[in-house]
Short mmCIF file of C-alpha atoms in Angstrom, two decimals:
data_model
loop_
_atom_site.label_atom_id
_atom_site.label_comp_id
_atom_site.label_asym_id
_atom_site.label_seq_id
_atom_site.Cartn_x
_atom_site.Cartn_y
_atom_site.Cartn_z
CA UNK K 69 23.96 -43.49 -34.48
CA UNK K 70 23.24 -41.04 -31.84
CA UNK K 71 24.91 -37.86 -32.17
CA UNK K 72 25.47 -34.54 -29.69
CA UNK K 73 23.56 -31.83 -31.05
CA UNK K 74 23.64 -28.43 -29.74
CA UNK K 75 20.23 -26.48 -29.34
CA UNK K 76 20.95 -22.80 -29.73
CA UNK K 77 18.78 -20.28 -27.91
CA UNK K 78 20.84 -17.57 -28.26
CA UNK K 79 18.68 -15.40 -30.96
CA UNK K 80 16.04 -14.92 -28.26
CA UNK K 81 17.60 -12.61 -26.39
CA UNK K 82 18.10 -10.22 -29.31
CA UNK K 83 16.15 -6.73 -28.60
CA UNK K 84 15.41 -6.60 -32.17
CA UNK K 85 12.99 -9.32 -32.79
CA UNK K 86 9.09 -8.24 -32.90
CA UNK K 87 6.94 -10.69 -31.40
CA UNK K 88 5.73 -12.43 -34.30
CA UNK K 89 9.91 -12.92 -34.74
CA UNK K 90 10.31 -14.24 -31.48
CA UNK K 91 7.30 -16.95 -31.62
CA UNK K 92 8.05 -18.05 -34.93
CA UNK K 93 12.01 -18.72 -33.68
CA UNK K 94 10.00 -21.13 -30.47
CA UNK K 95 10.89 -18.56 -27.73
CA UNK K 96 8.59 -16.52 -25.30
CA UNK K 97 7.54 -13.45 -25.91
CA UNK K 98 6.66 -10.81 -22.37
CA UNK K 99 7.07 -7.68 -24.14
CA UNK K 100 10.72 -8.53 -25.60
CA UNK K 101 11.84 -11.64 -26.13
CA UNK K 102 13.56 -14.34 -23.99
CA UNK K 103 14.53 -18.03 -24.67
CA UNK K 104 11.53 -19.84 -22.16
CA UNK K 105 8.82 -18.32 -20.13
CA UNK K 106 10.19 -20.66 -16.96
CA UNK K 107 12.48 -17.68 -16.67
CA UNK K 108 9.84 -15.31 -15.67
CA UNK K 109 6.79 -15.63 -12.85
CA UNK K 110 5.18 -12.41 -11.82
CA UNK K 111 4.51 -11.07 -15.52
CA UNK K 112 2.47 -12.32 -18.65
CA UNK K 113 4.40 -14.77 -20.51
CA UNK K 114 3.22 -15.95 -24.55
CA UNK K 115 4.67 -19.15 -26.42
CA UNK K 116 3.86 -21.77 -28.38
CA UNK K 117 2.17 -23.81 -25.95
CA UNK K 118 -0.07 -20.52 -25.04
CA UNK K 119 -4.10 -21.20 -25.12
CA UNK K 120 -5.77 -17.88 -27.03
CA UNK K 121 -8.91 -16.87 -27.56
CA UNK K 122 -8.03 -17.26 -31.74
CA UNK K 123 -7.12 -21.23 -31.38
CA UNK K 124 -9.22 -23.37 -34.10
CA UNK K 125 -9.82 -20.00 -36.33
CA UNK K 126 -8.45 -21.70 -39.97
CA UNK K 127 -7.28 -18.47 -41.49
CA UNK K 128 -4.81 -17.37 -38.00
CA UNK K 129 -1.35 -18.91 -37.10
CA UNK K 130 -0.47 -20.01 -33.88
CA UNK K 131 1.83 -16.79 -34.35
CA UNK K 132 -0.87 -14.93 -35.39
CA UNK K 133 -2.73 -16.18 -32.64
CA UNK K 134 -0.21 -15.15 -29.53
CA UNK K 135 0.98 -12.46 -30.78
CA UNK K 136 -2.55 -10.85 -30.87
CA UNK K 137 -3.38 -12.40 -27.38
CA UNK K 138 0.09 -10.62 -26.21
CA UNK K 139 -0.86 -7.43 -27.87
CA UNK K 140 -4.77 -7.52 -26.38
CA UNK K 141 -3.20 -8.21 -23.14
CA UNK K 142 -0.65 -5.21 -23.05
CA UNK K 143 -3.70 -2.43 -23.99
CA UNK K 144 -5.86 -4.57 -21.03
CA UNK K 145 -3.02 -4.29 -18.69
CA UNK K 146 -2.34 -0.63 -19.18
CA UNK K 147 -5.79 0.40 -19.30
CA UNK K 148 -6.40 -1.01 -16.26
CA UNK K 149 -2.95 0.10 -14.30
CA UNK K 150 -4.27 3.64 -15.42
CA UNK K 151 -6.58 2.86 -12.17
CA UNK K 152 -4.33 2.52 -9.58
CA UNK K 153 -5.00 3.60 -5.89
CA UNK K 154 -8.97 4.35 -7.07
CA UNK K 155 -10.89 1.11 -6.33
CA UNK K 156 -14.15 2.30 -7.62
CA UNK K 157 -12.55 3.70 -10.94
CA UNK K 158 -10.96 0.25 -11.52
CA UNK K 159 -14.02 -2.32 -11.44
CA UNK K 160 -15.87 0.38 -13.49
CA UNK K 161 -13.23 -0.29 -16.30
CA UNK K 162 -13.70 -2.65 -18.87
CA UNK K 163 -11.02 -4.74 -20.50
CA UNK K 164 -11.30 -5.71 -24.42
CA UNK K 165 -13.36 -8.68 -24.18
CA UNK K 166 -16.22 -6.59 -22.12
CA UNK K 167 -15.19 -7.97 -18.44
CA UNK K 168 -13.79 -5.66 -15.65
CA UNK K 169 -10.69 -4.62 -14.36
CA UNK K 170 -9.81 -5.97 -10.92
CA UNK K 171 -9.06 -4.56 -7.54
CA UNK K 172 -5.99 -6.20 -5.34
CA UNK K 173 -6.42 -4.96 -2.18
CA UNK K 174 -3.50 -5.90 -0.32
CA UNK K 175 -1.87 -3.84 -2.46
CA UNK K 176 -3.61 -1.21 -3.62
CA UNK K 177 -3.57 -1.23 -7.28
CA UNK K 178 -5.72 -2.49 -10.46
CA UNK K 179 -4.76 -5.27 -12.37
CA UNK K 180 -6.25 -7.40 -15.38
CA UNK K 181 -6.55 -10.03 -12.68
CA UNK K 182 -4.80 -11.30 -9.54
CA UNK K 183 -2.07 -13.76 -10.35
CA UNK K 184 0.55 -13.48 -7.80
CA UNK K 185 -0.07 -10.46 -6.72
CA UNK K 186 -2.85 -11.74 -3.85
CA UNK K 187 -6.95 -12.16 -4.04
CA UNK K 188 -8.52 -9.67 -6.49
CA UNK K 189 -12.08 -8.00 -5.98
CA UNK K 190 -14.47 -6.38 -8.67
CA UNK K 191 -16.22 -5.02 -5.53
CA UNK K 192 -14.88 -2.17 -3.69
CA UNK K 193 -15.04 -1.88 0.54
CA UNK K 194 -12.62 0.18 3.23
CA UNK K 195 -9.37 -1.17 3.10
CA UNK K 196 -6.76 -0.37 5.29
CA UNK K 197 -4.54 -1.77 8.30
CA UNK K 198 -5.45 -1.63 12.52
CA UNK K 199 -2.75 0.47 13.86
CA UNK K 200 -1.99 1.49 17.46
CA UNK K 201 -2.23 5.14 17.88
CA UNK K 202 0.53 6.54 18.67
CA UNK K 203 -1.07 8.37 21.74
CA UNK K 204 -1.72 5.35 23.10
CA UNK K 205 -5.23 6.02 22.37
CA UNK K 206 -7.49 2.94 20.73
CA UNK K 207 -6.76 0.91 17.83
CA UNK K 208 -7.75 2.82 14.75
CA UNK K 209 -8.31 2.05 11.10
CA UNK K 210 -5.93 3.66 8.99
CA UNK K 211 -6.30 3.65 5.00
CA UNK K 212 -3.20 2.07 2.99
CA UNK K 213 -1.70 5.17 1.05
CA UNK K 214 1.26 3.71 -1.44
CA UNK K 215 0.80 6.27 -4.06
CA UNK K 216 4.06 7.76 -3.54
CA UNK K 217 6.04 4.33 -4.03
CA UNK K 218 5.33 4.56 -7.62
CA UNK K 219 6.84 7.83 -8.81
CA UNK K 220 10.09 7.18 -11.09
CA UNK K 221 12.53 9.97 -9.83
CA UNK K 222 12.79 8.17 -6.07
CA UNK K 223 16.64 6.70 -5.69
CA UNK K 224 16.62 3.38 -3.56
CA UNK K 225 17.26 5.46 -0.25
CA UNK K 226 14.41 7.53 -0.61
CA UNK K 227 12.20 4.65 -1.66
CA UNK K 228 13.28 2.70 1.96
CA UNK K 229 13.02 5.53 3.80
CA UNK K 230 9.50 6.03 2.29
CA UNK K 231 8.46 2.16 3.67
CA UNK K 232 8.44 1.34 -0.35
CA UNK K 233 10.37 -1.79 -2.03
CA UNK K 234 13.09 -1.59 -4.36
CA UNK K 235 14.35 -3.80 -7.15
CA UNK K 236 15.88 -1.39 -9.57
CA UNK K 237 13.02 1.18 -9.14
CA UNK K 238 10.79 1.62 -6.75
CA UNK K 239 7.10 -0.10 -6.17
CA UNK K 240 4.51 -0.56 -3.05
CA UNK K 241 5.81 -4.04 -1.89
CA UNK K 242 7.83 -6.74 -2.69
CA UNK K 243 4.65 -9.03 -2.78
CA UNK K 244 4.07 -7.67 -5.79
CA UNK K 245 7.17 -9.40 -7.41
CA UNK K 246 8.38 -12.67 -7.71
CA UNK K 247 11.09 -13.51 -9.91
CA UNK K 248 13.26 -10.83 -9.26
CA UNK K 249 15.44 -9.27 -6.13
CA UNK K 250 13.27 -7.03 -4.32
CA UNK K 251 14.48 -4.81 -1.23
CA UNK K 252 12.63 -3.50 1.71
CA UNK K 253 12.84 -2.62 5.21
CA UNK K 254 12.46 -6.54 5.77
CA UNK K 255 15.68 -7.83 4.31
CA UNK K 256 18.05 -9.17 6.09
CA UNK K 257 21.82 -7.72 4.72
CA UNK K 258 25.04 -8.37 5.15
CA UNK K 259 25.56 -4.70 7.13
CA UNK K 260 22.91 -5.40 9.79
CA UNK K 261 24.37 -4.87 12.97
CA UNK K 262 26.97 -2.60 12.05
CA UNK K 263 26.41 0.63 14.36
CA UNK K 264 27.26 3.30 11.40
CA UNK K 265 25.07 1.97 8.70
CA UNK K 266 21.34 2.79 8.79
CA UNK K 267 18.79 0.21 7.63
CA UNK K 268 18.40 2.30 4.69
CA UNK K 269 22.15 2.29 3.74
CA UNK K 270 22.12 -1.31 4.42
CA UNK K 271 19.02 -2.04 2.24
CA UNK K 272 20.43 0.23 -0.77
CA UNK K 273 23.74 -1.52 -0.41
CA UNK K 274 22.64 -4.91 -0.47
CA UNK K 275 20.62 -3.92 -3.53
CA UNK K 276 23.56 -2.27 -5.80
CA UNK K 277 25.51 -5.17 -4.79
CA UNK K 278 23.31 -7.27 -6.48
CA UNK K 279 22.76 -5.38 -8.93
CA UNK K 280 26.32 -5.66 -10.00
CA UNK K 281 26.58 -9.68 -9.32
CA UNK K 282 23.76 -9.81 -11.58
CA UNK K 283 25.33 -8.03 -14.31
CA UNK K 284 28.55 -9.92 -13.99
CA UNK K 285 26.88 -13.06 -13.80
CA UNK K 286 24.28 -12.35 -16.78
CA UNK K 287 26.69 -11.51 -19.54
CA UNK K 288 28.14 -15.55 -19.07
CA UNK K 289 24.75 -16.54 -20.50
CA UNK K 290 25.33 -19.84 -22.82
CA UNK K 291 28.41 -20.40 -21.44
CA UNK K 292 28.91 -23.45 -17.71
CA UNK K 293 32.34 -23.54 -17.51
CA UNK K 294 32.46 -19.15 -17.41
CA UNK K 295 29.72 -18.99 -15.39
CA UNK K 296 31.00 -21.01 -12.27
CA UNK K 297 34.16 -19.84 -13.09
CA UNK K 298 33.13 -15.93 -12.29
CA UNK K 299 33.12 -15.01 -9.25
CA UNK K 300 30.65 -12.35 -7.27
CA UNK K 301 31.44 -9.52 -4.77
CA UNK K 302 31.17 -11.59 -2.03
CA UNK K 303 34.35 -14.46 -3.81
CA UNK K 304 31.45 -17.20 -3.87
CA UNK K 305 31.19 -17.95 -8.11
CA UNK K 306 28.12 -17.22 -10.34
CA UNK K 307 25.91 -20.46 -10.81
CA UNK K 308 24.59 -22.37 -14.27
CA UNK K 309 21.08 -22.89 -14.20
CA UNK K 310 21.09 -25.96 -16.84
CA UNK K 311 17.68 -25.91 -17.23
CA UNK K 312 16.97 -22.38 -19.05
CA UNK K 313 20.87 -22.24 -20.13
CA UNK K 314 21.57 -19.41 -18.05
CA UNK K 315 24.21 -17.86 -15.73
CA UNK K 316 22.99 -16.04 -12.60
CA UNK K 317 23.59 -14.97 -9.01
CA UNK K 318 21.38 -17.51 -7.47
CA UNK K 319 18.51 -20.37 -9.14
CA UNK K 320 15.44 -18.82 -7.18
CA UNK K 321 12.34 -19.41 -9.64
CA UNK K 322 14.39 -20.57 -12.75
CA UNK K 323 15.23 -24.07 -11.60
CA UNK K 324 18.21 -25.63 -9.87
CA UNK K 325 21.12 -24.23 -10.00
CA UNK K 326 24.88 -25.31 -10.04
CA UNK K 327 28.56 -24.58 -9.99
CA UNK K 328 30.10 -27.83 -11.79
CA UNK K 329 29.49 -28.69 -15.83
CA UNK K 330 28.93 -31.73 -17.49
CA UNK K 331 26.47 -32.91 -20.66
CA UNK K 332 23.16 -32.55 -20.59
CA UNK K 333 19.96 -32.94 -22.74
CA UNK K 334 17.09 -35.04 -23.47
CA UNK K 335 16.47 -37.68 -25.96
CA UNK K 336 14.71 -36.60 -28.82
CA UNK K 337 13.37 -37.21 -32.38
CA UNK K 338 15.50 -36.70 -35.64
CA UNK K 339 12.70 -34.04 -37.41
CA UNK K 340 14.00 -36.05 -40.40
CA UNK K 341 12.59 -39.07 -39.10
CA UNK K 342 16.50 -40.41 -39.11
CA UNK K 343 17.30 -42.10 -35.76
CA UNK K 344 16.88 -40.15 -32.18
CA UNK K 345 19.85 -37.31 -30.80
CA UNK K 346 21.19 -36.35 -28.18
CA UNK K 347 20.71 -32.68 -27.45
CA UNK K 348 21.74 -30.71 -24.90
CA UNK K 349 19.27 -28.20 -22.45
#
């Protein structure tokens, strides 16, 4: 007969589990370990279903295999982010397999390649933006320095106030992110308009108020019924995402999102070869 069967995911989240852990339990693996890589855009994501340059060697496991693709492509990535704001420096820096670092230029930093971050270069050339002088002299070319977005110690005012983006510390632009809240002197808040609050307080404000529906939301993980049952600053409720088995503020890049429960799952085989369950997403 067919029969409900609950998938748990919970052990992914778990802090403690290496990578070769997390692969071997069928979860994803960016640097800790999380239940599906849909959860996660702007970052390198490893699973089962990842392609490595090990596939078809007899003596390595698949977990063998991504595991040492995940640990080649941390030492590429932070070789390479050594190089930021130095163009030349960059392309002249080879990754593990012998190729070059690359250059994003709307951005300003080096990268193991492009992905979302915008079109990426192994050639160097000015880069900059056409400003108006402010003596109402000609247009001029002015470089793009962001240098100063990356240091650590800057609070969320002093990273808006520095033309910088915020989403729990502080980084060059928000292009550069894409599956988490990022602040900058572009968002629209709740506060705009009010006479007494600066851009800046607005900014930071809408950020730790996130922040905090994030947290509340978060720690109903597993759990449809809590999640739409807990509410946010604001008195709207936290929403399931039913895909990942999540609870957040909003779906964004994780899937749809909703605020009512029911069963859910796909059809699948018995691995017993006994007749095909029902289990639940």
């Amino acid at each position: 007969p067919t029969v409900f069967q609950p998938i748990d995911k919970d052990n992914c989240w778990s802090t403690e589990l290496t990578c070769e852990d997390c692969i071997a339990d069928d979860c994803a693996w960016t640097g800790s370990c999380l239940p599906s890589c849909d959860m996660i855009a702007d970052i390198a994501c490893f699973d089962n279903m990842t392609r490595t340059r090990f596939d078809g060697y007899p003596l390595v496991s698949k977990v063998e295999a991504v595991c040492s693709e995940a640990s080649i492509n941390a030492l590429d990535s932070k070789t390479c982010s050594q190089m930021k704001g130095d163009c030349s420096a960059c392309v002249g820096t080879t990754k593990i397999d012998g190729s070059s670092c690359v250059w994003i230029e709307n951005v300003g930093i080096c990268s193991i390649d492009g992905g979302m971050l915008g079109p990426a270069t192994t050639s160097c050339g000015d880069s900059g933006v056409l400003v108006e002088n402010p003596t109402n002299g000609p247009t001029v070319f002015q470089p793009i320095d962001k240098d100063n977005c990356w240091s650590t110690e800057l609070t969320c005012e002093d990273c808006i106030a520095d033309d910088c983006a915020w989403t729990g510390s502080c980084l060059p632009s928000c292009d550069m992110i894409a599956d988490i809240a990022c602040f900058d002197n572009m968002t629209r808040t709740r506060f705009d308009g009010y006479p007494l609050v600066s851009k800046v307080e607005a900014v930071c404000s809408e950020a730790s108020i996130n922040a905090l529906d994030s947290k509340t939301c978060s720690q109903m993980k597993g759990d449809c019924s809590a999640c739409v049952g807990t509410t946010k600053i604001d008195g709207s409720s936290c929403v399931w995402i039913e895909n990942v088995g999540i609870c957040s503020i909003d779906g964004g890049m994780l899937g749809p999102a909703t605020t009512s429960c029911g069963d859910s799952g796909v059809l699948v085989e018995n691995p017993t070869n006994g007749p095909t369950v029902f289990q639940p997403i």
